[in-house]
mmCIF file of C-alpha atoms in Angstrom:
data_model
loop_
_atom_site.group_PDB
_atom_site.id
_atom_site.type_symbol
_atom_site.label_atom_id
_atom_site.label_comp_id
_atom_site.label_asym_id
_atom_site.label_seq_id
_atom_site.Cartn_x
_atom_site.Cartn_y
_atom_site.Cartn_z
ATOM 1 C CA MET A 30 -23.800 -14.343 15.281
ATOM 2 C CA SER A 31 -26.693 -12.848 17.463
ATOM 3 C CA VAL A 32 -30.283 -12.649 16.240
ATOM 4 C CA THR A 33 -33.275 -10.965 17.549
ATOM 5 C CA VAL A 34 -36.858 -12.537 17.575
ATOM 6 C CA VAL A 35 -39.767 -10.236 18.228
ATOM 7 C CA GLY A 36 -43.022 -11.749 19.713
ATOM 8 C CA ILE A 37 -46.286 -9.935 19.081
ATOM 9 C CA GLY A 38 -49.460 -11.103 20.797
ATOM 10 C CA GLY A 39 -51.863 -11.387 23.638
ATOM 11 C CA SER A 40 -54.715 -9.448 24.463
ATOM 12 C CA VAL A 41 -55.620 -6.297 26.627
ATOM 13 C CA ARG A 42 -55.935 -8.793 29.528
ATOM 14 C CA ALA A 43 -52.539 -9.109 30.993
ATOM 15 C CA ASP A 44 -51.189 -12.698 31.310
ATOM 16 C CA SER A 45 -53.738 -14.123 28.980
ATOM 17 C CA GLN A 46 -53.532 -17.455 27.468
ATOM 18 C CA SER A 47 -52.498 -16.041 24.140
ATOM 19 C CA GLU A 48 -49.554 -14.058 26.014
ATOM 20 C CA ARG A 49 -48.671 -17.249 27.774
ATOM 21 C CA ALA A 50 -48.445 -19.098 24.504
ATOM 22 C CA LEU A 51 -46.315 -16.269 23.108
ATOM 23 C CA HIS A 52 -43.768 -16.362 25.932
ATOM 24 C CA ALA A 53 -43.618 -20.199 25.668
ATOM 25 C CA ALA A 54 -42.674 -19.982 21.846
ATOM 26 C CA LEU A 55 -40.163 -17.279 22.658
ATOM 27 C CA ALA A 56 -38.620 -19.507 25.241
ATOM 28 C CA GLY A 57 -37.808 -21.831 22.365
ATOM 29 C CA ALA A 58 -36.091 -19.058 20.454
ATOM 30 C CA ARG A 59 -34.248 -18.000 23.568
ATOM 31 C CA ASP A 60 -33.030 -21.485 24.129
ATOM 32 C CA SER A 61 -31.672 -21.584 20.477
ATOM 33 C CA GLY A 62 -29.523 -18.477 21.116
ATOM 34 C CA ALA A 63 -31.900 -15.739 20.018
ATOM 35 C CA LYS A 64 -32.368 -12.494 22.034
ATOM 36 C CA VAL A 65 -36.056 -12.082 22.317
ATOM 37 C CA HIS A 66 -38.416 -9.227 22.768
ATOM 38 C CA ALA A 67 -42.041 -9.396 23.559
ATOM 39 C CA ILE A 68 -44.700 -6.704 22.744
ATOM 40 C CA THR A 69 -47.919 -7.593 24.271
ATOM 41 C CA GLY A 70 -51.174 -6.372 25.864
ATOM 42 C CA SER A 71 -50.930 -2.588 26.499
ATOM 43 C CA GLY A 72 -47.948 -2.363 24.316
ATOM 44 C CA LEU A 73 -50.392 -3.159 21.470
ATOM 45 C CA VAL A 74 -52.922 -0.608 22.256
ATOM 46 C CA MET A 75 -52.704 2.032 19.607
ATOM 47 C CA PRO A 76 -54.829 3.938 17.284
ATOM 48 C CA PHE A 77 -56.054 2.127 14.162
ATOM 49 C CA TYR A 78 -53.479 2.097 11.387
ATOM 50 C CA ASP A 79 -54.078 4.987 8.995
ATOM 51 C CA PRO A 80 -51.562 5.416 6.161
ATOM 52 C CA ALA A 81 -52.537 9.102 5.824
ATOM 53 C CA VAL A 82 -51.311 9.727 9.435
ATOM 54 C CA THR A 83 -47.604 10.162 9.481
ATOM 55 C CA GLU A 84 -46.977 10.733 13.100
ATOM 56 C CA ARG A 85 -47.279 7.520 15.110
ATOM 57 C CA VAL A 86 -47.763 7.137 19.006
ATOM 58 C CA THR A 87 -45.004 5.743 20.856
ATOM 59 C CA ASN A 88 -46.273 2.141 20.866
ATOM 60 C CA ALA A 89 -46.706 2.085 17.193
ATOM 61 C CA ARG A 90 -43.297 3.492 16.743
ATOM 62 C CA GLU A 91 -41.664 1.095 19.172
ATOM 63 C CA LEU A 92 -43.461 -1.893 17.348
ATOM 64 C CA VAL A 93 -42.230 -0.730 13.937
ATOM 65 C CA ASP A 94 -38.669 -0.142 15.141
ATOM 66 C CA ALA A 95 -38.619 -3.489 16.823
ATOM 67 C CA LEU A 96 -39.733 -5.389 13.620
ATOM 68 C CA ARG A 97 -37.389 -3.302 11.429
ATOM 69 C CA GLU A 98 -34.548 -4.739 13.517
ATOM 70 C CA ALA A 99 -36.087 -8.260 13.930
ATOM 71 C CA ASP A 100 -34.400 -11.334 12.374
ATOM 72 C CA GLY A 101 -37.570 -13.388 13.207
ATOM 73 C CA VAL A 102 -40.979 -12.895 14.592
ATOM 74 C CA VAL A 103 -43.547 -14.992 16.529
ATOM 75 C CA LEU A 104 -47.224 -13.905 16.351
ATOM 76 C CA ALA A 105 -49.743 -15.255 18.852
ATOM 77 C CA SER A 106 -53.334 -14.160 18.765
ATOM 78 C CA PRO A 107 -56.540 -15.143 20.653
ATOM 79 C CA GLY A 108 -59.289 -16.330 18.312
ATOM 80 C CA TYR A 109 -62.097 -13.782 18.439
ATOM 81 C CA HIS A 110 -65.048 -14.819 16.309
ATOM 82 C CA GLY A 111 -63.013 -17.243 14.357
ATOM 83 C CA THR A 112 -60.128 -15.094 13.501
ATOM 84 C CA VAL A 113 -57.308 -12.933 14.676
ATOM 85 C CA SER A 114 -58.078 -10.275 17.268
ATOM 86 C CA GLY A 115 -58.399 -6.634 16.261
ATOM 87 C CA LEU A 116 -55.539 -5.722 18.615
ATOM 88 C CA VAL A 117 -53.088 -8.145 16.768
ATOM 89 C CA LYS A 118 -54.484 -7.274 13.363
ATOM 90 C CA ASN A 119 -54.083 -3.552 13.870
ATOM 91 C CA ALA A 120 -50.498 -4.142 15.164
ATOM 92 C CA LEU A 121 -49.842 -6.180 11.881
ATOM 93 C CA ASP A 122 -51.397 -3.378 9.896
ATOM 94 C CA HIS A 123 -48.609 -1.094 11.136
ATOM 95 C CA VAL A 124 -46.217 -3.300 9.386
ATOM 96 C CA GLU A 125 -47.153 -1.182 6.258
ATOM 97 C CA ASP A 126 -44.798 1.532 7.744
ATOM 98 C CA LEU A 127 -41.897 -0.943 6.531
ATOM 99 C CA ARG A 128 -42.967 -0.874 3.005
ATOM 100 C CA ASP A 129 -40.031 1.419 1.861
ATOM 101 C CA ASP A 130 -37.345 -0.197 4.015
ATOM 102 C CA ARG A 131 -34.440 -2.124 2.609
ATOM 103 C CA ARG A 132 -36.250 -5.270 3.850
ATOM 104 C CA PRO A 133 -39.728 -4.267 3.253
ATOM 105 C CA TYR A 134 -42.461 -5.604 5.596
ATOM 106 C CA LEU A 135 -41.387 -9.126 6.945
ATOM 107 C CA GLN A 136 -39.374 -10.053 3.853
ATOM 108 C CA GLY A 137 -36.822 -12.708 4.618
ATOM 109 C CA ARG A 138 -37.891 -13.477 8.154
ATOM 110 C CA ALA A 139 -39.302 -16.677 9.516
ATOM 111 C CA VAL A 140 -42.673 -16.097 11.384
ATOM 112 C CA GLY A 141 -44.026 -18.515 13.931
ATOM 113 C CA CYS A 142 -47.866 -18.572 14.015
ATOM 114 C CA VAL A 143 -49.874 -19.427 17.071
ATOM 115 C CA GLY A 144 -53.672 -19.184 17.337
ATOM 116 C CA ILE A 145 -55.262 -19.841 20.763
ATOM 117 C CA ALA A 146 -58.925 -19.990 21.477
ATOM 118 C CA TYR A 147 -61.600 -21.849 23.463
ATOM 119 C CA GLY A 148 -62.541 -24.384 20.841
ATOM 120 C CA TRP A 149 -60.999 -26.007 17.875
ATOM 121 C CA GLN A 150 -62.695 -24.039 15.006
ATOM 122 C CA ALA A 151 -61.591 -20.658 16.161
ATOM 123 C CA THR A 152 -58.040 -21.785 17.188
ATOM 124 C CA VAL A 153 -57.240 -23.351 13.791
ATOM 125 C CA ASN A 154 -58.841 -20.459 11.799
ATOM 126 C CA THR A 155 -56.907 -17.916 13.759
ATOM 127 C CA MET A 156 -53.619 -19.797 13.259
ATOM 128 C CA GLN A 157 -54.509 -20.057 9.497
ATOM 129 C CA ALA A 158 -55.293 -16.313 9.378
ATOM 130 C CA LEU A 159 -51.838 -15.499 10.920
ATOM 131 C CA ARG A 160 -50.225 -17.613 8.276
ATOM 132 C CA SER A 161 -52.132 -15.870 5.457
ATOM 133 C CA VAL A 162 -51.173 -12.426 6.792
ATOM 134 C CA THR A 163 -47.518 -13.501 7.261
ATOM 135 C CA HIS A 164 -47.465 -14.478 3.399
ATOM 136 C CA ALA A 165 -49.075 -11.110 2.552
ATOM 137 C CA LEU A 166 -46.373 -9.377 4.562
ATOM 138 C CA ARG A 167 -43.564 -11.476 2.603
ATOM 139 C CA GLY A 168 -42.621 -13.368 5.698
ATOM 140 C CA TRP A 169 -41.893 -17.168 5.835
ATOM 141 C CA PRO A 170 -44.373 -18.996 8.152
ATOM 142 C CA THR A 171 -42.449 -21.722 10.025
ATOM 143 C CA PRO A 172 -43.232 -25.194 8.972
ATOM 144 C CA LEU A 173 -44.894 -25.848 12.422
ATOM 145 C CA GLY A 174 -47.577 -23.581 13.710
ATOM 146 C CA ALA A 175 -49.775 -24.054 16.622
ATOM 147 C CA ALA A 176 -53.596 -24.184 17.243
ATOM 148 C CA VAL A 177 -53.961 -24.332 21.074
ATOM 149 C CA ASN A 178 -57.345 -25.304 22.228
ATOM 150 C CA SER A 179 -57.713 -23.557 25.585
ATOM 151 C CA ALA A 180 -60.695 -25.639 26.451
ATOM 152 C CA GLU A 181 -58.231 -28.577 26.562
ATOM 153 C CA SER A 182 -54.983 -27.253 27.430
ATOM 154 C CA ARG A 183 -54.267 -24.444 29.897
ATOM 155 C CA LEU A 184 -50.892 -22.568 30.073
ATOM 156 C CA GLY A 185 -49.399 -21.473 33.296
ATOM 157 C CA PRO A 186 -47.964 -18.009 34.193
ATOM 158 C CA GLY A 187 -44.554 -18.910 32.641
ATOM 159 C CA GLY A 188 -45.980 -20.367 29.553
ATOM 160 C CA GLU A 189 -45.550 -23.901 31.068
ATOM 161 C CA CYS A 190 -48.203 -26.492 30.015
ATOM 162 C CA ALA A 191 -48.896 -29.882 31.470
ATOM 163 C CA ASP A 192 -49.849 -31.074 27.962
ATOM 164 C CA GLU A 193 -46.432 -32.172 26.773
ATOM 165 C CA LYS A 194 -47.395 -31.955 23.039
ATOM 166 C CA VAL A 195 -48.678 -28.305 23.287
ATOM 167 C CA ALA A 196 -45.461 -27.286 25.300
ATOM 168 C CA SER A 197 -43.161 -29.122 22.651
ATOM 169 C CA THR A 198 -45.021 -27.599 19.773
ATOM 170 C CA LEU A 199 -44.806 -24.032 21.210
ATOM 171 C CA HIS A 200 -41.046 -24.512 22.008
ATOM 172 C CA THR A 201 -40.306 -25.895 18.504
ATOM 173 C CA ILE A 202 -41.919 -22.936 16.840
ATOM 174 C CA GLY A 203 -39.518 -20.655 18.715
ATOM 175 C CA GLU A 204 -36.660 -22.858 17.730
ATOM 176 C CA GLN A 205 -37.600 -22.816 14.141
ATOM 177 C CA VAL A 206 -37.814 -19.096 13.964
ATOM 178 C CA ALA A 207 -34.395 -18.631 15.638
ATOM 179 C CA GLU A 208 -32.688 -21.435 13.592
ATOM 180 C CA PHE A 209 -33.964 -19.957 10.226
ATOM 181 C CA ALA A 210 -32.675 -16.664 11.292
ATOM 182 C CA LEU A 211 -29.288 -18.189 12.261
ATOM 183 C CA GLY A 212 -29.098 -19.957 8.874
ATOM 184 C CA ARG A 213 -29.043 -23.317 10.404
#
């Protein structure tokens, strides 16, 4: 059985630490047999979500379509002022377009949550905010989430990290999302 895990995250800055963390978590899902699809950076730049507007720009349609088909999700957000970035939050607001689907919102999907910031307070708050939004969208946060303090642990361009604990945590999050979707 093939499953698809969609990753959403990063910032408008290409190859940001949060985008690298997302790719590291998606590698765990891929290693567990999932097909992965990342929506990052410029792919998340879209108008603010407005339920009164029925026509969506291409990026928003692609995001919603990808989530509609997703068996699992990984979310990675930079911590801006102690919470999820506006870019990631706006993308998650577009999940409202799934409200009338057979599987509304993120219902029945495991969601891995990764907060990354330069300092512990912002990174932990961001990860907790992602978990709260996941609950509100009827998703199942994975047992393991990650709060990555980029002041202490830097990720390389491929998502590799010299800090083995951070690397293992990110990989495990992806594994948990894929394994939940695979019914293991």
